[in-house]
PDB file of C-alpha atoms in Angstrom:
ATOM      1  CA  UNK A   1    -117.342 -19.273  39.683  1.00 47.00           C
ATOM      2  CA  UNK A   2    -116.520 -17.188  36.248  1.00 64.00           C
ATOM      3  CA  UNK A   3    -113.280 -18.395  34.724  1.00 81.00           C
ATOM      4  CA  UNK A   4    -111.085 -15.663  34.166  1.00 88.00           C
ATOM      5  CA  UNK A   5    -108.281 -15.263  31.272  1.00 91.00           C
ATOM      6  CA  UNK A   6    -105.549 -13.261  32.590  1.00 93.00           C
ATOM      7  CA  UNK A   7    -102.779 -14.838  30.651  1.00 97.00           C
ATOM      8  CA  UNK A   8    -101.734 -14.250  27.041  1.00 97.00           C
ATOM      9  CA  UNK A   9    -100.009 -12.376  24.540  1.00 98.00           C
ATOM     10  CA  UNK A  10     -99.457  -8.626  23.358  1.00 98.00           C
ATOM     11  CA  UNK A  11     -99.134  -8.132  19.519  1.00 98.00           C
ATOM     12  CA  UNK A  12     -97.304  -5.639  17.854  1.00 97.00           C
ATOM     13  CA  UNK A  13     -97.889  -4.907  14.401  1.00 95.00           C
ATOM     14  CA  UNK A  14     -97.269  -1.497  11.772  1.00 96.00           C
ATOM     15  CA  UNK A  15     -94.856   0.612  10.560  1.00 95.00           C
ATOM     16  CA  UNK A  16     -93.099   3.559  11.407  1.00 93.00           C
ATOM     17  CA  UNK A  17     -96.645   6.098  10.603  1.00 93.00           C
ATOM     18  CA  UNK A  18     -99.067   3.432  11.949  1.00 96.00           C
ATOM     19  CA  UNK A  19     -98.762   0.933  14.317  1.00 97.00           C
ATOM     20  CA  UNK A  20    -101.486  -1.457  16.851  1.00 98.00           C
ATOM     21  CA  UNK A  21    -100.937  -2.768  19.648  1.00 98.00           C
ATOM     22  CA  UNK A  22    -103.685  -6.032  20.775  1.00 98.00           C
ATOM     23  CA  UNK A  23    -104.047  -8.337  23.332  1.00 98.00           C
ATOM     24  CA  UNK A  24    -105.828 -11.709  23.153  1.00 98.00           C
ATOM     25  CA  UNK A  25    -106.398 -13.685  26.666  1.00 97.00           C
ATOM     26  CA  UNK A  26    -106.225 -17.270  27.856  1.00 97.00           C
ATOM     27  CA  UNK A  27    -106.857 -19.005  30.898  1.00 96.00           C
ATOM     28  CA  UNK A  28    -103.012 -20.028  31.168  1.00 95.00           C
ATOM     29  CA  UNK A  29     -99.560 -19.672  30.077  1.00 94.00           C
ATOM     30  CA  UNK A  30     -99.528 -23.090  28.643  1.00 95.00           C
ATOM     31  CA  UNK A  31    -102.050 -22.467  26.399  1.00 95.00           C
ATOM     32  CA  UNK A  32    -100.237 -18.674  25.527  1.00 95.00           C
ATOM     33  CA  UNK A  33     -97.365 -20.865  23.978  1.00 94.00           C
ATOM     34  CA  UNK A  34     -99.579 -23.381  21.927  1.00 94.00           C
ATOM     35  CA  UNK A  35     -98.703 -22.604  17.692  1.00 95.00           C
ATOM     36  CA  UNK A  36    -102.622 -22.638  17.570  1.00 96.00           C
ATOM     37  CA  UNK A  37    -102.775 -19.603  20.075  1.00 97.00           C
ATOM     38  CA  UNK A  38     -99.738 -18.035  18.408  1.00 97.00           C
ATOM     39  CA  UNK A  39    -100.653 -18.045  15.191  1.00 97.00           C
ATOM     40  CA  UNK A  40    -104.601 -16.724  15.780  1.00 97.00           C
ATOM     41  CA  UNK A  41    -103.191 -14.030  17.579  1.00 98.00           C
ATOM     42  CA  UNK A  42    -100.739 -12.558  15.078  1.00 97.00           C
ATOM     43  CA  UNK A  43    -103.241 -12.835  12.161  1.00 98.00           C
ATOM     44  CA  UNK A  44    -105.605 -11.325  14.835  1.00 97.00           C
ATOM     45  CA  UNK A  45    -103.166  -8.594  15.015  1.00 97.00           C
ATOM     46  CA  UNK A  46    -102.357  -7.787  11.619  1.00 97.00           C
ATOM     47  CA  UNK A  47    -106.202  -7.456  10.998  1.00 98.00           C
ATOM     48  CA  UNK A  48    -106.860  -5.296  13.592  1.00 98.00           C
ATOM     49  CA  UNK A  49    -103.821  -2.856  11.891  1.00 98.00           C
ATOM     50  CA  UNK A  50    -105.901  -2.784   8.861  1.00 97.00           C
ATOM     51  CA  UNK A  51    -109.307  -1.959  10.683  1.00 98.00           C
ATOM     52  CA  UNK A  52    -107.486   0.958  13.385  1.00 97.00           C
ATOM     53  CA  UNK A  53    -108.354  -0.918  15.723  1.00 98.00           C
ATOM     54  CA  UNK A  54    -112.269  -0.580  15.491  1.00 98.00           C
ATOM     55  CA  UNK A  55    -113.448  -4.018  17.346  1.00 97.00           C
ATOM     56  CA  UNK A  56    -116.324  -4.569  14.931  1.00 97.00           C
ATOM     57  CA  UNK A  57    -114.752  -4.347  11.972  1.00 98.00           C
ATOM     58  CA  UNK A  58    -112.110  -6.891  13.648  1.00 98.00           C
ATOM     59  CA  UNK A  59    -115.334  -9.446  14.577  1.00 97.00           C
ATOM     60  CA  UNK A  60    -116.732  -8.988  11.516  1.00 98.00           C
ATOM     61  CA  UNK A  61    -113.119  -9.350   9.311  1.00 98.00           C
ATOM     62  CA  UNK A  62    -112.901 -12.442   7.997  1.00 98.00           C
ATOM     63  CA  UNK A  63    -109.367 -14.243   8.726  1.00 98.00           C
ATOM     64  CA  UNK A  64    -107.497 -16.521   5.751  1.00 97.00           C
ATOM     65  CA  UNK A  65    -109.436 -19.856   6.290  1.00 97.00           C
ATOM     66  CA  UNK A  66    -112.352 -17.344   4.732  1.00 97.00           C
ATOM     67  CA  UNK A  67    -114.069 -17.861   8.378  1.00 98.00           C
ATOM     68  CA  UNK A  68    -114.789 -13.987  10.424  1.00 98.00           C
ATOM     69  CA  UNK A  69    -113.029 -13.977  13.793  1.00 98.00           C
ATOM     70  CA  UNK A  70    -115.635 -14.358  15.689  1.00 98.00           C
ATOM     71  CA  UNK A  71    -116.244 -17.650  14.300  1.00 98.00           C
ATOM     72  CA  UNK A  72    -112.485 -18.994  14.487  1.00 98.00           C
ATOM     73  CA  UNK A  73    -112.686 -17.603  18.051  1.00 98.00           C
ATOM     74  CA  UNK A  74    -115.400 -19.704  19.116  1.00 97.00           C
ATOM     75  CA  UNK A  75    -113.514 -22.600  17.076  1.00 97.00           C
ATOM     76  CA  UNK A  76    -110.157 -22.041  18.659  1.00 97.00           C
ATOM     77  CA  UNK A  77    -112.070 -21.782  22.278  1.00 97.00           C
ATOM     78  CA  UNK A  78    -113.687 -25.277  21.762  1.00 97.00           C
ATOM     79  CA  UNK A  79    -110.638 -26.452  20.190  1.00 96.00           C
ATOM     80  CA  UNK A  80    -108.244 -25.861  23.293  1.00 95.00           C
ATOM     81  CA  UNK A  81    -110.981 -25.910  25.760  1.00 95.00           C
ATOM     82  CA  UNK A  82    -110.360 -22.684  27.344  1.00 96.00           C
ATOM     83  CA  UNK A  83    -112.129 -19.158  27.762  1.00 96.00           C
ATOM     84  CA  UNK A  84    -110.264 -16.790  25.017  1.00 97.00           C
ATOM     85  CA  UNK A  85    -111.010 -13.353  24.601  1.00 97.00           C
ATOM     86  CA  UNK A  86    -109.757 -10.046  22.459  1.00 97.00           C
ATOM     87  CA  UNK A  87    -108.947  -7.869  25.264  1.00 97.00           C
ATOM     88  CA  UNK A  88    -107.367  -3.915  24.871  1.00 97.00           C
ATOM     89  CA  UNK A  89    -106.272  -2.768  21.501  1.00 98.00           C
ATOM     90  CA  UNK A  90    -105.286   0.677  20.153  1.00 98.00           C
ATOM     91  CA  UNK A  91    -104.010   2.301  16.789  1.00 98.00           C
ATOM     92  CA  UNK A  92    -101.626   4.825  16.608  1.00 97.00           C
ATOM     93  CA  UNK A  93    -101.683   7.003  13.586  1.00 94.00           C
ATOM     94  CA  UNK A  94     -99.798  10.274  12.256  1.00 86.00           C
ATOM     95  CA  UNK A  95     -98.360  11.103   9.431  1.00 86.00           C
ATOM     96  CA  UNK A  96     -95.782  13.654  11.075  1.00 84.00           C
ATOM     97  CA  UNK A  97     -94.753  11.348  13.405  1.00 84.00           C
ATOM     98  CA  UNK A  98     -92.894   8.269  13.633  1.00 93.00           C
ATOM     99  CA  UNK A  99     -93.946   4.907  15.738  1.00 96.00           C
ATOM    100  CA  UNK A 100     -91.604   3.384  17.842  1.00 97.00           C
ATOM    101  CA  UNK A 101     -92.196  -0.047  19.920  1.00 97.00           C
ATOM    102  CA  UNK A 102     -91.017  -2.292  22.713  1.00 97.00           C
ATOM    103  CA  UNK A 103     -91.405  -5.741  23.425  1.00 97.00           C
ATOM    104  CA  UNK A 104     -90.410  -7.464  26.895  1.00 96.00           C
ATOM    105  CA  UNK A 105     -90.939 -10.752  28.003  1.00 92.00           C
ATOM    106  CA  UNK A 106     -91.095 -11.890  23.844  1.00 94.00           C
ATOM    107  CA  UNK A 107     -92.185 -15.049  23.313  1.00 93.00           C
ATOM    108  CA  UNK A 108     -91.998 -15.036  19.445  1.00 90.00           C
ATOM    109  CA  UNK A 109     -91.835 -12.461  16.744  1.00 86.00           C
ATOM    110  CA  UNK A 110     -93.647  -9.522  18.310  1.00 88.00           C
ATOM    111  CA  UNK A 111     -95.797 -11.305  20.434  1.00 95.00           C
ATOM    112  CA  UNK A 112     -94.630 -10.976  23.852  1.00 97.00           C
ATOM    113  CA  UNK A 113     -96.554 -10.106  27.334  1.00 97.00           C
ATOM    114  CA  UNK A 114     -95.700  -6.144  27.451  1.00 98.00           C
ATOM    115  CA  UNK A 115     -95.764  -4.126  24.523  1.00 98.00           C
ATOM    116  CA  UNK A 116     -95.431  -0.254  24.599  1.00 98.00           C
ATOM    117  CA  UNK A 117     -95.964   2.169  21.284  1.00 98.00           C
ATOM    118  CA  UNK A 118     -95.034   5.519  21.462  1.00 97.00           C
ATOM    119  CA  UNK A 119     -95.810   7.929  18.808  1.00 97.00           C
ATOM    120  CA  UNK A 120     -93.129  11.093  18.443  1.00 95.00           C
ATOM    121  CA  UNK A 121     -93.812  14.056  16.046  1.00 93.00           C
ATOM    122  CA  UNK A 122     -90.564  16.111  14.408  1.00 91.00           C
ATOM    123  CA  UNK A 123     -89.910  17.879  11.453  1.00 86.00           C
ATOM    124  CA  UNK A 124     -86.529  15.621  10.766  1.00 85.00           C
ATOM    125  CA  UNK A 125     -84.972  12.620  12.334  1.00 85.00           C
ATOM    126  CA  UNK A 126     -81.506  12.312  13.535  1.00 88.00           C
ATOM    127  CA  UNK A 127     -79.252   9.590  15.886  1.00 92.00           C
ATOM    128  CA  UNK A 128     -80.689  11.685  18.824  1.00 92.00           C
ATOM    129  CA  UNK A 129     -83.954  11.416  18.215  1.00 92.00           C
ATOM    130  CA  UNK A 130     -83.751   7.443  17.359  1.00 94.00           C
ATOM    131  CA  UNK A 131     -81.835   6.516  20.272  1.00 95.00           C
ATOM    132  CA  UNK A 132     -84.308   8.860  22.621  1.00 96.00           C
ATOM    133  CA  UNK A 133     -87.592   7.319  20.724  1.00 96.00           C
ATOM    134  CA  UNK A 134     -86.409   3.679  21.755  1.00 97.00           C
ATOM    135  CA  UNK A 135     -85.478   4.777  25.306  1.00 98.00           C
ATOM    136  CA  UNK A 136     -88.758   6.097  25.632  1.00 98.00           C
ATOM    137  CA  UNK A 137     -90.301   3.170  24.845  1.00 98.00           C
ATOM    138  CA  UNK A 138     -88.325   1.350  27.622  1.00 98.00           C
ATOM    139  CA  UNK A 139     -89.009   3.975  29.711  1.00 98.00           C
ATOM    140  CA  UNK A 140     -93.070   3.397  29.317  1.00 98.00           C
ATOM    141  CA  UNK A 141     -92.614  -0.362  29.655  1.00 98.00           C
ATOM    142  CA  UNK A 142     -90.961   0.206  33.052  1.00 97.00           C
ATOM    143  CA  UNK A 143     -92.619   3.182  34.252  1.00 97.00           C
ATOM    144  CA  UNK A 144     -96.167   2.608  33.459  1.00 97.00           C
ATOM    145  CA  UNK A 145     -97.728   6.094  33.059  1.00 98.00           C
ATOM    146  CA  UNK A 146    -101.298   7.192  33.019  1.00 97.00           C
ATOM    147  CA  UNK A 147    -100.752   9.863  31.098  1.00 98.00           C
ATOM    148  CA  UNK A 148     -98.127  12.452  29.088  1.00 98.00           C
ATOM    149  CA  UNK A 149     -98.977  15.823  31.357  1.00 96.00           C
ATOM    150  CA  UNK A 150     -99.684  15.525  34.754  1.00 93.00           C
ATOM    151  CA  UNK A 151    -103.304  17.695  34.223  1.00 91.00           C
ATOM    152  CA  UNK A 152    -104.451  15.052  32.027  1.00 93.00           C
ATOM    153  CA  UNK A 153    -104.949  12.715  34.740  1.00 95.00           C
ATOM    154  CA  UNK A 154    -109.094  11.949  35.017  1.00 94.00           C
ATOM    155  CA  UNK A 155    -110.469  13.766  37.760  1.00 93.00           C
ATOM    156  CA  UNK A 156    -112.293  10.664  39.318  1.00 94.00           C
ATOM    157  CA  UNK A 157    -108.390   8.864  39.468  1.00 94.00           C
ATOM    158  CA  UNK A 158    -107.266  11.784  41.433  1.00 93.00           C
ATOM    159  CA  UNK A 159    -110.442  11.995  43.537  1.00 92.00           C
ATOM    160  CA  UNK A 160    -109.877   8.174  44.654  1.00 93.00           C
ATOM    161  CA  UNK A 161    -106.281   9.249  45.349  1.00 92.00           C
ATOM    162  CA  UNK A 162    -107.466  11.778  47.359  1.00 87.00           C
ATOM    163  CA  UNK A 163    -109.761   9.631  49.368  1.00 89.00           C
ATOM    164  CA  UNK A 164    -107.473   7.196  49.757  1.00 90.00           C
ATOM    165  CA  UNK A 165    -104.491   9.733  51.526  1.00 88.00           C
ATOM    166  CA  UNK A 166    -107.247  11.428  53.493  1.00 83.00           C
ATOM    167  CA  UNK A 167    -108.573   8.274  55.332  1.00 83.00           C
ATOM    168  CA  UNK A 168    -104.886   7.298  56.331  1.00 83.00           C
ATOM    169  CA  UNK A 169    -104.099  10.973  57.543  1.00 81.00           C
ATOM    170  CA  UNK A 170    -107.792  10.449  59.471  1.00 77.00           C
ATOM    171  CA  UNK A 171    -106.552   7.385  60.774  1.00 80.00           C
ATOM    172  CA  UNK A 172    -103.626   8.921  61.908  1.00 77.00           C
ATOM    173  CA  UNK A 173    -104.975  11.514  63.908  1.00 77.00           C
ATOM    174  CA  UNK A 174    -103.463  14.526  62.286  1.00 74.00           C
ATOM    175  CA  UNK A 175    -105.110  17.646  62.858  1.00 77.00           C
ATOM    176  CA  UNK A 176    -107.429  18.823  59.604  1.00 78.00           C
ATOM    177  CA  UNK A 177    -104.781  22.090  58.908  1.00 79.00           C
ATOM    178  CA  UNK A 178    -101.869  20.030  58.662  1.00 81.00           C
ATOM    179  CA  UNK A 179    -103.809  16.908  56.839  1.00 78.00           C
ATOM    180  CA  UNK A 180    -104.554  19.305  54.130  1.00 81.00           C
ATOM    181  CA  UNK A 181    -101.159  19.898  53.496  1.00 85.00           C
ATOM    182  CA  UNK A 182     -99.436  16.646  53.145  1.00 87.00           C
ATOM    183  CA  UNK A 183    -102.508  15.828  50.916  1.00 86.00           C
ATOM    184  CA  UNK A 184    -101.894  18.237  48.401  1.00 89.00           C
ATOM    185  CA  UNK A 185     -98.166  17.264  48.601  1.00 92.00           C
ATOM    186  CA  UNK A 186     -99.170  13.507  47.732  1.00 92.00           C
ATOM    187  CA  UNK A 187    -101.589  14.276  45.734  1.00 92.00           C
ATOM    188  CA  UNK A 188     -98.914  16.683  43.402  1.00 93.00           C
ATOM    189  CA  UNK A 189     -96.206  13.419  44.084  1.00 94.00           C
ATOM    190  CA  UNK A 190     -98.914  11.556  42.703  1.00 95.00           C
ATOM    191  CA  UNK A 191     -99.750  13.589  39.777  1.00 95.00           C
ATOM    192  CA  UNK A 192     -96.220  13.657  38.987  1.00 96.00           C
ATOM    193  CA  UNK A 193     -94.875   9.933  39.334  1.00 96.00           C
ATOM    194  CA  UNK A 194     -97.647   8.950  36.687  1.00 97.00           C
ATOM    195  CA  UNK A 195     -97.587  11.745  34.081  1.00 98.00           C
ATOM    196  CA  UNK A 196     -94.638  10.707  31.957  1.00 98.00           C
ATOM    197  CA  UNK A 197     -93.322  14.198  31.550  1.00 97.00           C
ATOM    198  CA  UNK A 198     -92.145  14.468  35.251  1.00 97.00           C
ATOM    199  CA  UNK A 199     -91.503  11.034  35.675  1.00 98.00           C
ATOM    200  CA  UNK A 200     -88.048  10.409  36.944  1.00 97.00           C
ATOM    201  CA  UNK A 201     -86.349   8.846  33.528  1.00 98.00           C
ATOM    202  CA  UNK A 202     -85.509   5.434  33.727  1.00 97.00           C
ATOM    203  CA  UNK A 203     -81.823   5.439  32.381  1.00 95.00           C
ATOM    204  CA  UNK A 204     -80.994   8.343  34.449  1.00 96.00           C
ATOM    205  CA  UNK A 205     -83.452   8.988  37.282  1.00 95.00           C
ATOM    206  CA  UNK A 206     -81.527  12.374  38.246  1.00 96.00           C
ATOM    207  CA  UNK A 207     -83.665  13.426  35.276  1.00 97.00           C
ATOM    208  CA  UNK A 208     -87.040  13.842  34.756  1.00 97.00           C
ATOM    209  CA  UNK A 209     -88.239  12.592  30.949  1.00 97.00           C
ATOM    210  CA  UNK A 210     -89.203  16.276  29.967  1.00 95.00           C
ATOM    211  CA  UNK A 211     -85.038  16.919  31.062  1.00 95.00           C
ATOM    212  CA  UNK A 212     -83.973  14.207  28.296  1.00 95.00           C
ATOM    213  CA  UNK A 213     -86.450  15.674  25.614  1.00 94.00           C
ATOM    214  CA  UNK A 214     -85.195  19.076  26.007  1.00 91.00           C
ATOM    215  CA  UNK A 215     -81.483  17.730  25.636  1.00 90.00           C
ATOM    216  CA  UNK A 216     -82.345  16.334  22.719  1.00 89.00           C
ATOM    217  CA  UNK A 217     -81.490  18.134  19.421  1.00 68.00           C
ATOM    218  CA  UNK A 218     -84.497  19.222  18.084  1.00 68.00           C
ATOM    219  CA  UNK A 219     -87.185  21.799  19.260  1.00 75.00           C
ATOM    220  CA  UNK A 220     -89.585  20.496  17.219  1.00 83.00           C
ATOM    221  CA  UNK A 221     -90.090  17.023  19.136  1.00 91.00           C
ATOM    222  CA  UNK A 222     -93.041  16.215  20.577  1.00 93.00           C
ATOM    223  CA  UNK A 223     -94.408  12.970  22.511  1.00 96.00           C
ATOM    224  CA  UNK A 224     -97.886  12.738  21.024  1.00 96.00           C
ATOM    225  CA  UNK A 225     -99.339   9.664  22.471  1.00 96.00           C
ATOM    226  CA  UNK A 226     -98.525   6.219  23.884  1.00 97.00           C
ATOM    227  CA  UNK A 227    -100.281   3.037  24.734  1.00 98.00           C
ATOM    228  CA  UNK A 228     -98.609   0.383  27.094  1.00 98.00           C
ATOM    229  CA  UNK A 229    -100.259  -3.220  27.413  1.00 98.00           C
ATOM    230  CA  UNK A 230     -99.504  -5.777  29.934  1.00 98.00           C
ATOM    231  CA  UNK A 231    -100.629  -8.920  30.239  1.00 97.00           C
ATOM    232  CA  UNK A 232    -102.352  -9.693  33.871  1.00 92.00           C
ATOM    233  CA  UNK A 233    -102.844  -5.953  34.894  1.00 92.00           C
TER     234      UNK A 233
END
């Protein structure tokens, strides 16, 4: 039987025009709270920052005991005798835009095991915009979206969707007239409860997240991209 590492820890590291987000697996918790674990990953992190997040470049980077990090990998696996690997990473990048993060669950620093980064494009800043840039961040952490619009969604997620709510409605018995309707209903409930626009907003769900960004002050705001990480899903 393979082992599998679905524990360990998110790292956050960047500034307010670019920011990565990484995640480095272990077998268990335990070993997610060892200094050795800790301290690979956040050097891990702050490498991958400076290589955008391009996986060979990070393999190939060589870390401060002048070793690459593929080699203190395979060290830091035979040191602590269990399977560790570099799991999802992404960089986001824009000069127009400013980064803003959340960490839940932190264990130390920004190493935690959920980290969100959410990139927000404007021409200038205000209280408004701050306060609604960290909410949104909470907002992803919570919420989990796929995407930002609901028509981004990838056609074969929305085909196994559909599959899915047709063999219940078979199993049901409905006849195929009225099955075709409630599909397309779910399927648009669906579509709309994982695009983050139309997703019902976390500190007020009376409001959908496109609401709050039209409140805000600014027509010039736009959500340009986000990443969310969690550790175990």
């Amino acid at each position: 039987m393979s082992r599998e590492a679905n524990e360990g820890l998110v790292f956050i590291c960047g500034d307010e025009k670019k920011t990565s987000i990484i995640e480095i697996n272990c077998e268990t918790d335990f070993v997610a709270k060892n200094d050795d674990f800790l301290n690979f990953t956040k050097e891990i992190g702050e490498i991958n920052n400076s290589v955008k997040s391009d996986i060979e470049k990070l393999n190939n980077s060589k870390m401060k005991n002048g070793l690459t990090v593929s080699q203190n990998l395979i060290d830091l696996i035979a040191k602590i005798g269990e399977k560790i690997t570099i799991g999802r990473s992404k960089t986001l990048e824009n000069s127009k835009s400013k980064i803003f993060t959340y960490n839940h669950s932190i264990v130390k620093d920004n190493l935690s095991k959920l980290g969100v980064v959410v990139s927000l494009e404007f021409e200038k800043t205000s209280k408004d915009i701050e306060q609604f840039g960290k909410q949104l961040s909470m907002h992803v952490a919570a919420s989990n979206p796929m995407v930002i619009e609901k028509n981004n969604i990838n056609d074969e997620v929305v085909q196994k969707e559909k599959d899915i709510i047709q063999e219940e409605l078979k199993n049901l018995g409905k006849p195929q007239e009225i099955a075709e309707k409630i599909s397309l209903g779910k399927i648009n409930k669906f579509k709309e409860e994982n695009s983050l626009l139309t997703q019902d907003w976390v500190m007020d769900p009376k409001l959908k997240v496109k609401d709050v960004l039209n409140q805000v002050s600014s027509k010039s705001l736009k959500i340009i991209d986000f990443i969310r990480i969690k550790i175990g899903e």
